[in-house]
Tab-separated table of C-alpha atoms and ligand atoms in Angstrom:
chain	number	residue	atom	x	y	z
A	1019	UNK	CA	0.000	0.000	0.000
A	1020	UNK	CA	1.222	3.367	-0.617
A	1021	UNK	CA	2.788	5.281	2.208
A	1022	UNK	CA	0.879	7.692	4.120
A	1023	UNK	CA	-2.381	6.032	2.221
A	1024	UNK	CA	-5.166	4.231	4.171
A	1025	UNK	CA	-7.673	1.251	3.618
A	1026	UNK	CA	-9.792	2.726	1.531
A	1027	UNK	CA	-8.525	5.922	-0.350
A	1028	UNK	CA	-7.877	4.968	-3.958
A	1029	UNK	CA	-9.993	6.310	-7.179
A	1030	UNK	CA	-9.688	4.709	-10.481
A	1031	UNK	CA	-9.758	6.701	-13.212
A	1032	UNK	CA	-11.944	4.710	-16.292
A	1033	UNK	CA	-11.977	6.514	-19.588
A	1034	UNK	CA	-14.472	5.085	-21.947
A	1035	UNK	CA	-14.020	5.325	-25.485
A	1036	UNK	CA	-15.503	3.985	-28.589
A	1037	UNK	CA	-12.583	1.683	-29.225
A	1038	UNK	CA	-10.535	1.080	-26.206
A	1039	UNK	CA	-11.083	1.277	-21.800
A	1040	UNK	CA	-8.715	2.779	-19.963
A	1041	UNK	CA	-8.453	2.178	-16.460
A	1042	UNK	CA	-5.773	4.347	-13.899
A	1043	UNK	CA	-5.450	3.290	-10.322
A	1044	UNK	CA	-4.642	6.824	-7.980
A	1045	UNK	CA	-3.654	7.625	-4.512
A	1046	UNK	CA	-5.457	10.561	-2.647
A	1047	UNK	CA	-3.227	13.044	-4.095
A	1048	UNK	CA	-4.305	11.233	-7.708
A	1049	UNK	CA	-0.896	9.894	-8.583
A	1050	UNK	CA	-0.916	7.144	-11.015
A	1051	UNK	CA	-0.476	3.547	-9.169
A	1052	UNK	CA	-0.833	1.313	-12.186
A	1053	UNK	CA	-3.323	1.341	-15.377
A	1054	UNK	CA	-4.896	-0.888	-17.216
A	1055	UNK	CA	-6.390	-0.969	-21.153
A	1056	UNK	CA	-8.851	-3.241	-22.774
A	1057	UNK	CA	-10.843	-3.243	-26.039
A	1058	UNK	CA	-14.529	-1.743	-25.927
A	1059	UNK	CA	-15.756	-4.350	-27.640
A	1060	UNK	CA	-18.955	-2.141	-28.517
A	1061	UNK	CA	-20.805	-3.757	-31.189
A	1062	UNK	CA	-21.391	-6.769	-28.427
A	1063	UNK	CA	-24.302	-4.147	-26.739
A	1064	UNK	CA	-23.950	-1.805	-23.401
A	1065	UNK	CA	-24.197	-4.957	-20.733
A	1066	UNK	CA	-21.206	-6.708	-22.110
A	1067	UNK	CA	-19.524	-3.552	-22.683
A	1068	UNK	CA	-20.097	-2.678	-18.661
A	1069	UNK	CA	-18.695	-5.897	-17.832
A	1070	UNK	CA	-15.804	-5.076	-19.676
A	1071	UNK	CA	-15.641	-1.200	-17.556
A	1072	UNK	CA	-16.039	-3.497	-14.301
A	1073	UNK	CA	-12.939	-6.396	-15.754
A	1074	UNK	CA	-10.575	-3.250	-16.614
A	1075	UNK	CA	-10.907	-1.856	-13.120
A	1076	UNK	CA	-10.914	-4.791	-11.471
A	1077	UNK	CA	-7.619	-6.083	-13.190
A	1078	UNK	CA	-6.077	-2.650	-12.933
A	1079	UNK	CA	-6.318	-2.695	-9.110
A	1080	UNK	CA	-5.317	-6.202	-8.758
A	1081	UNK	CA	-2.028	-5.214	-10.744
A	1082	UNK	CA	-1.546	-2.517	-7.864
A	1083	UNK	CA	-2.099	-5.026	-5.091
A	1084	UNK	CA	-4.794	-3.828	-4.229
A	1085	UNK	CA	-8.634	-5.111	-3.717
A	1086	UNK	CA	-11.436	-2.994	-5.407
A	1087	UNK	CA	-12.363	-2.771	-1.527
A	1088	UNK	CA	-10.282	-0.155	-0.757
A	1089	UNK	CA	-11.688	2.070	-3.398
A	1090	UNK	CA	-13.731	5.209	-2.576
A	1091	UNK	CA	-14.991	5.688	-6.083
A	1092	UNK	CA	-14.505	4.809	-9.213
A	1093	UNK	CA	-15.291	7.872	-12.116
A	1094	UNK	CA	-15.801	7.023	-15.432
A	1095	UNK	CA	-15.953	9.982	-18.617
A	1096	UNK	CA	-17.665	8.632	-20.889
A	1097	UNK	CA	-18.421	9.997	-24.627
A	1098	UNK	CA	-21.368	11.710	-25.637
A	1099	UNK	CA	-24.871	13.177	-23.765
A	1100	UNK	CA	-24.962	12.415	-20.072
A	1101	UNK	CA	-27.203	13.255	-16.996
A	1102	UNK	CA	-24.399	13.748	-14.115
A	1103	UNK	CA	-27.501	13.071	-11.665
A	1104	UNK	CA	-28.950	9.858	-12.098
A	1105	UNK	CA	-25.542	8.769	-14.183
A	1106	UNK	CA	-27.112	7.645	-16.976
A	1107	UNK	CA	-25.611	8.077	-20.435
A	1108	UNK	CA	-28.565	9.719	-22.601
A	1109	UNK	CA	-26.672	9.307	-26.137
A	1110	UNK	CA	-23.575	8.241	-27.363
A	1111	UNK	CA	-23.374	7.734	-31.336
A	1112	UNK	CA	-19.728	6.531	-30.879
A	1113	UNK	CA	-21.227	3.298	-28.326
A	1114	UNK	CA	-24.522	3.170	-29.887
A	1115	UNK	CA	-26.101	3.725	-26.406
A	1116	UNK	CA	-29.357	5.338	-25.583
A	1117	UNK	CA	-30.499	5.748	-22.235
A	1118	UNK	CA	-27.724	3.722	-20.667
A	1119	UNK	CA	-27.872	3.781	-16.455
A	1120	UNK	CA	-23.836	3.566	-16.419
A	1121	UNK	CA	-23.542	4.136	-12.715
A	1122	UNK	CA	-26.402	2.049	-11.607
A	1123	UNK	CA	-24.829	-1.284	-13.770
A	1124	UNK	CA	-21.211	-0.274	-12.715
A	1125	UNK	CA	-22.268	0.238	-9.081
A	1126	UNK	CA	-24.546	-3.406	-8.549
A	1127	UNK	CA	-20.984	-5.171	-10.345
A	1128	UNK	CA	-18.134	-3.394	-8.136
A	1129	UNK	CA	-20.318	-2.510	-5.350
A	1130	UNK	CA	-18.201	0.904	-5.188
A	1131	UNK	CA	-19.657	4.048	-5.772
A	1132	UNK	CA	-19.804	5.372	-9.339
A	1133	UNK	CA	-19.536	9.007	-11.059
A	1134	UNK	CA	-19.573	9.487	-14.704
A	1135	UNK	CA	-19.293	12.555	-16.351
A	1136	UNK	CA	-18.367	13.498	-20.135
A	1137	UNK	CA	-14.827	12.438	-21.332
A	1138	UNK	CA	-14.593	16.151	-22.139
A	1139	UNK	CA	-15.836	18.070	-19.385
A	1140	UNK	CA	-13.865	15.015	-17.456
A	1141	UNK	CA	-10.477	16.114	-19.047
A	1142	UNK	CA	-11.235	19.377	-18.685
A	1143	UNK	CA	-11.663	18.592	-14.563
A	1144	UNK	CA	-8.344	16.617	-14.894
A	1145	UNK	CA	-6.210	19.028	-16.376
A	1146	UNK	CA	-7.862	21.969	-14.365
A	1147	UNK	CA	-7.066	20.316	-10.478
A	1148	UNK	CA	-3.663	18.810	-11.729
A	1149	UNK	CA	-1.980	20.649	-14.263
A	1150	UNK	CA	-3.392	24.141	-13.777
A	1151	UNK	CA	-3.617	23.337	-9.988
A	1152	UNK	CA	-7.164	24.959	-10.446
A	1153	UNK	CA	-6.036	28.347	-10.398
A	1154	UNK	CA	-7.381	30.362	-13.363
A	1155	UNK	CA	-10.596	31.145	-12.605
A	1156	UNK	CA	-11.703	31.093	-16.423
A	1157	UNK	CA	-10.756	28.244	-18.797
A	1158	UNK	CA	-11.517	26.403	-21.964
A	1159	UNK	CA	-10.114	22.631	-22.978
A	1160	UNK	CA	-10.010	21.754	-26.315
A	1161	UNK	CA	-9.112	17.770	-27.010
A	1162	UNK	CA	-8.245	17.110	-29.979
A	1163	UNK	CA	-8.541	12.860	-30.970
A	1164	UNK	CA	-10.591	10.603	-32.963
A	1165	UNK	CA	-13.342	13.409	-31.895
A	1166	UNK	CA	-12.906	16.328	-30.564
A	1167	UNK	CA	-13.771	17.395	-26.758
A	1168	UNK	CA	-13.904	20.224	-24.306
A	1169	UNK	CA	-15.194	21.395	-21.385
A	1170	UNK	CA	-15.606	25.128	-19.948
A	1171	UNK	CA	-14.517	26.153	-16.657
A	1172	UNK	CA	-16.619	29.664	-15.295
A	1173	UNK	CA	-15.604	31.053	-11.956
A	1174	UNK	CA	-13.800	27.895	-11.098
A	1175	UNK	CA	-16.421	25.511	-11.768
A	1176	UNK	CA	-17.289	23.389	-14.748
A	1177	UNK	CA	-20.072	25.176	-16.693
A	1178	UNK	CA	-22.538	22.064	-17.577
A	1179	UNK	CA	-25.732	24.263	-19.089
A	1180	UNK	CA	-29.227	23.925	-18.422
A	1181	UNK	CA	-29.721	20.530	-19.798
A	1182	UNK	CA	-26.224	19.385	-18.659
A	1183	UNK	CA	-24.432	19.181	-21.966
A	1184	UNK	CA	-22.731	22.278	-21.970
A	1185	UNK	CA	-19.250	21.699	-23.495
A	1186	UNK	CA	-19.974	19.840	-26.765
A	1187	UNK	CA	-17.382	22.015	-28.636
A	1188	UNK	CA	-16.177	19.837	-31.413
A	1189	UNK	CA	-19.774	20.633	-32.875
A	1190	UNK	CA	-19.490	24.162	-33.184
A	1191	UNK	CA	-20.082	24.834	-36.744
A	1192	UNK	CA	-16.720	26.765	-38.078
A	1193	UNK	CA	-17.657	26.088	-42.071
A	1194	UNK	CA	-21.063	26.390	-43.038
A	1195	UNK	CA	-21.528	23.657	-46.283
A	1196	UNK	CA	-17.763	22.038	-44.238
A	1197	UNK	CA	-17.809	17.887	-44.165
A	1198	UNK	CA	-19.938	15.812	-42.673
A	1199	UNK	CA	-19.641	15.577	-38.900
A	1200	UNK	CA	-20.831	12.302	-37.141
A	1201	UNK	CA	-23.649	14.422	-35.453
A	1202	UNK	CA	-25.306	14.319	-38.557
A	1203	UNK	CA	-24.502	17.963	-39.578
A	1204	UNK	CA	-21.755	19.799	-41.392
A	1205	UNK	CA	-18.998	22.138	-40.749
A	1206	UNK	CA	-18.356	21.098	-37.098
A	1207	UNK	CA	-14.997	21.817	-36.031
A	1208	UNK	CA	-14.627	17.795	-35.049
A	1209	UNK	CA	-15.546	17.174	-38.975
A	1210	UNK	CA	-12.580	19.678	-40.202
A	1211	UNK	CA	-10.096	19.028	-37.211
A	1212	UNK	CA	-9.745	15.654	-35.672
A	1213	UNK	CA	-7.947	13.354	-36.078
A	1214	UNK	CA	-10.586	11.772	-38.120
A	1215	UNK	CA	-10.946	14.427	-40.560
A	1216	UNK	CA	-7.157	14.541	-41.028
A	1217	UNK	CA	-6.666	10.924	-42.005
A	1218	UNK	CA	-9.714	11.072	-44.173
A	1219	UNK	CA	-8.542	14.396	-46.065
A	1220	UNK	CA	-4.897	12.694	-46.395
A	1221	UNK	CA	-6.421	9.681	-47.592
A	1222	UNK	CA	-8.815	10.629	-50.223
A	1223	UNK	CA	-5.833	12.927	-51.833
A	1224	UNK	CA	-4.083	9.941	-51.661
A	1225	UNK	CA	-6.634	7.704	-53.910
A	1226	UNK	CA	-6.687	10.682	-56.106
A	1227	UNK	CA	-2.957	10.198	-57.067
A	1228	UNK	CA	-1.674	12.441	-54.368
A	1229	UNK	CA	2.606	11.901	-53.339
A	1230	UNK	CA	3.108	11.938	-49.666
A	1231	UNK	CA	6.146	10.167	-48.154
A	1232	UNK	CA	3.189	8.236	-45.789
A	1233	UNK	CA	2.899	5.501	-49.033
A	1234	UNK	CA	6.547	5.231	-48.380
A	1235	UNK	CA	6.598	4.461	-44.836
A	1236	UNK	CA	3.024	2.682	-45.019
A	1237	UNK	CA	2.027	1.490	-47.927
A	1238	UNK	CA	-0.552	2.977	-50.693
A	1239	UNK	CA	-3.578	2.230	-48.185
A	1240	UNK	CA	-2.044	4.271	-45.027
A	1241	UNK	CA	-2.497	1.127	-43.140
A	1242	UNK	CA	-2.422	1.688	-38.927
A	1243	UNK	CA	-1.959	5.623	-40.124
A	1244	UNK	CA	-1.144	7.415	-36.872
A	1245	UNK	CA	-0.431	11.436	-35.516
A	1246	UNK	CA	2.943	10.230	-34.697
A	1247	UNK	CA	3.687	8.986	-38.636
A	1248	UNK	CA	2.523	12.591	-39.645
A	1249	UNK	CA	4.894	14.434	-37.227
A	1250	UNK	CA	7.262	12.373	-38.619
A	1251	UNK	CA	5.897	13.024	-42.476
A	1252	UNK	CA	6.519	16.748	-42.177
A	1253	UNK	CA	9.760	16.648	-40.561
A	1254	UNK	CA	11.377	14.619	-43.206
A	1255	UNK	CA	10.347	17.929	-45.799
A	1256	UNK	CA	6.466	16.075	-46.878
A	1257	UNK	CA	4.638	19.390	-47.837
A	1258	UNK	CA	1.499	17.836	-48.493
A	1259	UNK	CA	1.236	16.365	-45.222
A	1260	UNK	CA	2.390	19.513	-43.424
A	1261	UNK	CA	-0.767	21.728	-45.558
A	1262	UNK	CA	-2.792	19.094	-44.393
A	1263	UNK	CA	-1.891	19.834	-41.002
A	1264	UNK	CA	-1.464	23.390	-40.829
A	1265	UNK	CA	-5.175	23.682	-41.758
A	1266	UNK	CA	-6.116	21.894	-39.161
A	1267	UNK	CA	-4.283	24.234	-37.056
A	1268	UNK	CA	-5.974	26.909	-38.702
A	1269	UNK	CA	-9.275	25.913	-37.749
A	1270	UNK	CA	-8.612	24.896	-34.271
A	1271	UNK	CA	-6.962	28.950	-34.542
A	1272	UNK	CA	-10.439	29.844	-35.667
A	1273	UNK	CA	-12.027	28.123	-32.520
A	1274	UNK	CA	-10.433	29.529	-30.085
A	1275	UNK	CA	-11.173	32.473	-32.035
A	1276	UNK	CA	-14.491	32.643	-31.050
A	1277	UNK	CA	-14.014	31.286	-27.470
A	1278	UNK	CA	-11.919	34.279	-26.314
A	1279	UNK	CA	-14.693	36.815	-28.245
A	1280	UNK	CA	-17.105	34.924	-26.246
A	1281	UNK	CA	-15.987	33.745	-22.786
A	1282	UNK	CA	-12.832	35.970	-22.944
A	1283	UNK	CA	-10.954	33.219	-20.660
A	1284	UNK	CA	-7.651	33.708	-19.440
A	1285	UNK	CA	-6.398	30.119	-19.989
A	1286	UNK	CA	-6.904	27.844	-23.348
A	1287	UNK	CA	-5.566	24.451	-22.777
A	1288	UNK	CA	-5.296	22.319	-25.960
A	1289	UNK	CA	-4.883	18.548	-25.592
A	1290	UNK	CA	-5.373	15.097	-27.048
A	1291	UNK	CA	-3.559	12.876	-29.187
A	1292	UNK	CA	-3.341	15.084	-32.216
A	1293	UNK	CA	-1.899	17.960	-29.975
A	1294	UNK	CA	0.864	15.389	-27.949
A	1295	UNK	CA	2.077	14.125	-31.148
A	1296	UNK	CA	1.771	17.250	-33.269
A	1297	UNK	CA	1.961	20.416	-30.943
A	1298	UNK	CA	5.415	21.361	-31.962
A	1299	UNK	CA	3.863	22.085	-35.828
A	1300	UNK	CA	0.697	23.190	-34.768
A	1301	UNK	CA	0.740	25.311	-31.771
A	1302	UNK	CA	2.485	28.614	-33.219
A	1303	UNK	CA	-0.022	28.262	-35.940
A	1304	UNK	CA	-3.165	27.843	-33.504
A	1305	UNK	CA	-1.969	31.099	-31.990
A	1306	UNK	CA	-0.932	33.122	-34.755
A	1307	UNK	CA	-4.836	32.456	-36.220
A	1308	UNK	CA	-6.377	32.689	-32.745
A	1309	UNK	CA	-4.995	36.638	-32.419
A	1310	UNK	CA	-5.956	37.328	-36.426
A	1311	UNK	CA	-9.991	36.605	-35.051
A	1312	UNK	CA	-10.260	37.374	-31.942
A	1313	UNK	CA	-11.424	40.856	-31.447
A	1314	UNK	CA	-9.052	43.500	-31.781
A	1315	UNK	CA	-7.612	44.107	-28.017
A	1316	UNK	CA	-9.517	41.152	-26.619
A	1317	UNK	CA	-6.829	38.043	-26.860
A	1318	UNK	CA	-4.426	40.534	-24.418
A	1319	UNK	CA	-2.379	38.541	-21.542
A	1320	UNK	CA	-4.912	35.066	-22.358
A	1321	UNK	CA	-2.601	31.983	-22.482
A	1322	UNK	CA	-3.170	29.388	-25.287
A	1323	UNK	CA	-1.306	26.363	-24.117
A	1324	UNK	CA	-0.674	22.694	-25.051
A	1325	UNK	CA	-1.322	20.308	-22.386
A	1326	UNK	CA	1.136	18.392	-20.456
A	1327	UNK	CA	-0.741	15.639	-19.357
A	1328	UNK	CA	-1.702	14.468	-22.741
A	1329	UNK	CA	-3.628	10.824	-23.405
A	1330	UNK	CA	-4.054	10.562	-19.456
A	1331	UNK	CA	-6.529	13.736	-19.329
A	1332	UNK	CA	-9.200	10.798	-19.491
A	1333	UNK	CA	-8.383	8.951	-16.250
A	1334	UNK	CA	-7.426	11.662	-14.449
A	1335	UNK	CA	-10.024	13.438	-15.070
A	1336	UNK	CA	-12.166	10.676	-14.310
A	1337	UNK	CA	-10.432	9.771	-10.909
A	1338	UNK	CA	-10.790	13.804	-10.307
A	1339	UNK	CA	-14.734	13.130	-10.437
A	1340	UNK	CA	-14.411	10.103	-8.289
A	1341	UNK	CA	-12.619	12.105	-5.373
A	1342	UNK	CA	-14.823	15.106	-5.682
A	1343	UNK	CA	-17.732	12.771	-5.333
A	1344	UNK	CA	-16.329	11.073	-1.928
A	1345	UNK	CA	-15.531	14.878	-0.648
A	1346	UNK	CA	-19.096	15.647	-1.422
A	1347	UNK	CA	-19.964	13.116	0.711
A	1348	UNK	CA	-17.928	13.213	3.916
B	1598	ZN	ZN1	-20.902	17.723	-35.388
């Protein structure tokens, strides 16, 4: 057990994502004990993927030997629509889940209690308490994956809306007639700066005869195409690749844009796995665009920073929830 710690004052940390669970064992003073990852699995249905939450954590604290006993919570972010009070996950296109009750199925298998939260608002917690050791009292996260996430800090607190689902930022529409976004519209800054959109822009240039150093190093179908084999693209001189790129930069600029005009925040934290593997090329440029919007006079003294904490936002954040939840309640 770790020193200083008692029976019963460890969180895990369970990020839930469309393809993979991520589970983080943390002390009280959330440092990292141990973590596990398993598949989703999520075309088997919600109960088998729950099962598979519940495996993750309990394997995770068993490689920390330790016994799910001693845990005072267990947090989960999970993607998508979610009412924090009865923990139930309203919609999730990435899962296929409607009307999931998350923390009532995760809470009957581990017999621990359960907070869930979106992954964004959930990273957002995470790198607020850690990273920024909660001291701006105005912040926006921007996560930049597969999707893209956020969450909105106001006076301190996480801003969750009148219906809860404040945050949804990837969504905001930043070309009107733009590609279309898996929410069924077009435009939204996830459909012109994920990762997603990235890999599908550099592939369909690709099929249309396109030269990009990524056949080279992949083959002609970009098989197992990562950020990381981009970063590496443009630093061996692949223009294409770094265009590619520098527009996505562009729009995230764009964002954040309109976040300062609107919330006028004094902290913008970028993260994710596009950011961790490609800050160095696209940070200047986020930046650069970010002052060109913004309202003359209005970007003064705001910092627009890359995340340190990078891919383990998600259990962090989540184990953040758990320990907030416990405080709540002693
Ligand atoms: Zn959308």
């Amino acid at each position: 057990m770790a020193e200083g710690a008692t029976k019963g004052d460890f969180y895990v940390g369970v990020d839930l994502g469309g393809t993979k669970i991520l589970a983080g064992v943390f002390d009280p003073q959330l440092n990292c004990l141990g973590r596990n990852k398993i598949s989703t699995k999520s075309e088997r249905g919600a109960d088998e993927v729950i099962d598979r939450i519940a495996r993750c954590v309990r394997d995770a604290v068993d490689e920390c030997d330790l016994d799910v006993k001693q845990l005072r919570g267990v947090g989960v972010g999970a993607p998508g629509a979610i009412d924090v009070s009865s923990g139930r996950v309203i919609f999730a296109p990435n899962l296929q889940w409607q009307n999931v009750p998350l923390k009532k199925m995760l809470e009957k298998d581990l017999d621990v209690p359960v907070s869930i939260e979106n992954d964004g608002n959930s990273a957002m917690l995470g790198v607020y308490e850690t990273e920024l050791q909660s001291k701006p009292r105005h912040v926006i996260g921007i996560f930049i994956g597969t999707g893209i996430g956020g969450g909105i800090i106001v006076d301190g607190k996480l801003y969750s809306g009148y219906n809860g689902t404040a945050g949804e930022i990837g969504h905001m529409v930043i070309e009107v007639g733009g590609p279309k976004c898996n929410c069924g519209n077009q435009g939204c800054f996830e459909a012109l700066a994920s990762r997603t959109a990235i890999f599908r822009k550099i592939t369909a240039a690709v099929k249309d005869g396109q030269k990009t150093l990524l056949t080279d190093m992949l083959g002609p179908e970009l098989n197992d195409l990562r950020s990381g084999d981009l970063r590496k693209a443009i630093r061996k001189g692949d223009s294409f690749v770094e265009k590619v790129v520098e527009e996505a930069a562009e729009y995230t600029g764009i964002a954040v844009a309109n976040f300062i005009n609107i919330f006028n925040p004094q902290t913008i934290v970028l993260g994710g796995g596009v950011i961790d593997a490609l800050g160095d090329e696209m940070m200047a440029i986020i930046v650069e665009t970010a002052e060109d919007y913004a309202m003359s006079g209005t970007s003064k003294g705001i910092e627009i920073v890359a995340s340190k904490t990078g891919d383990d936002a998600g259990i962090i954040g989540a184990a953040v929830l758990a320990r907030r939840a416990a405080k709540e309640k002693s």
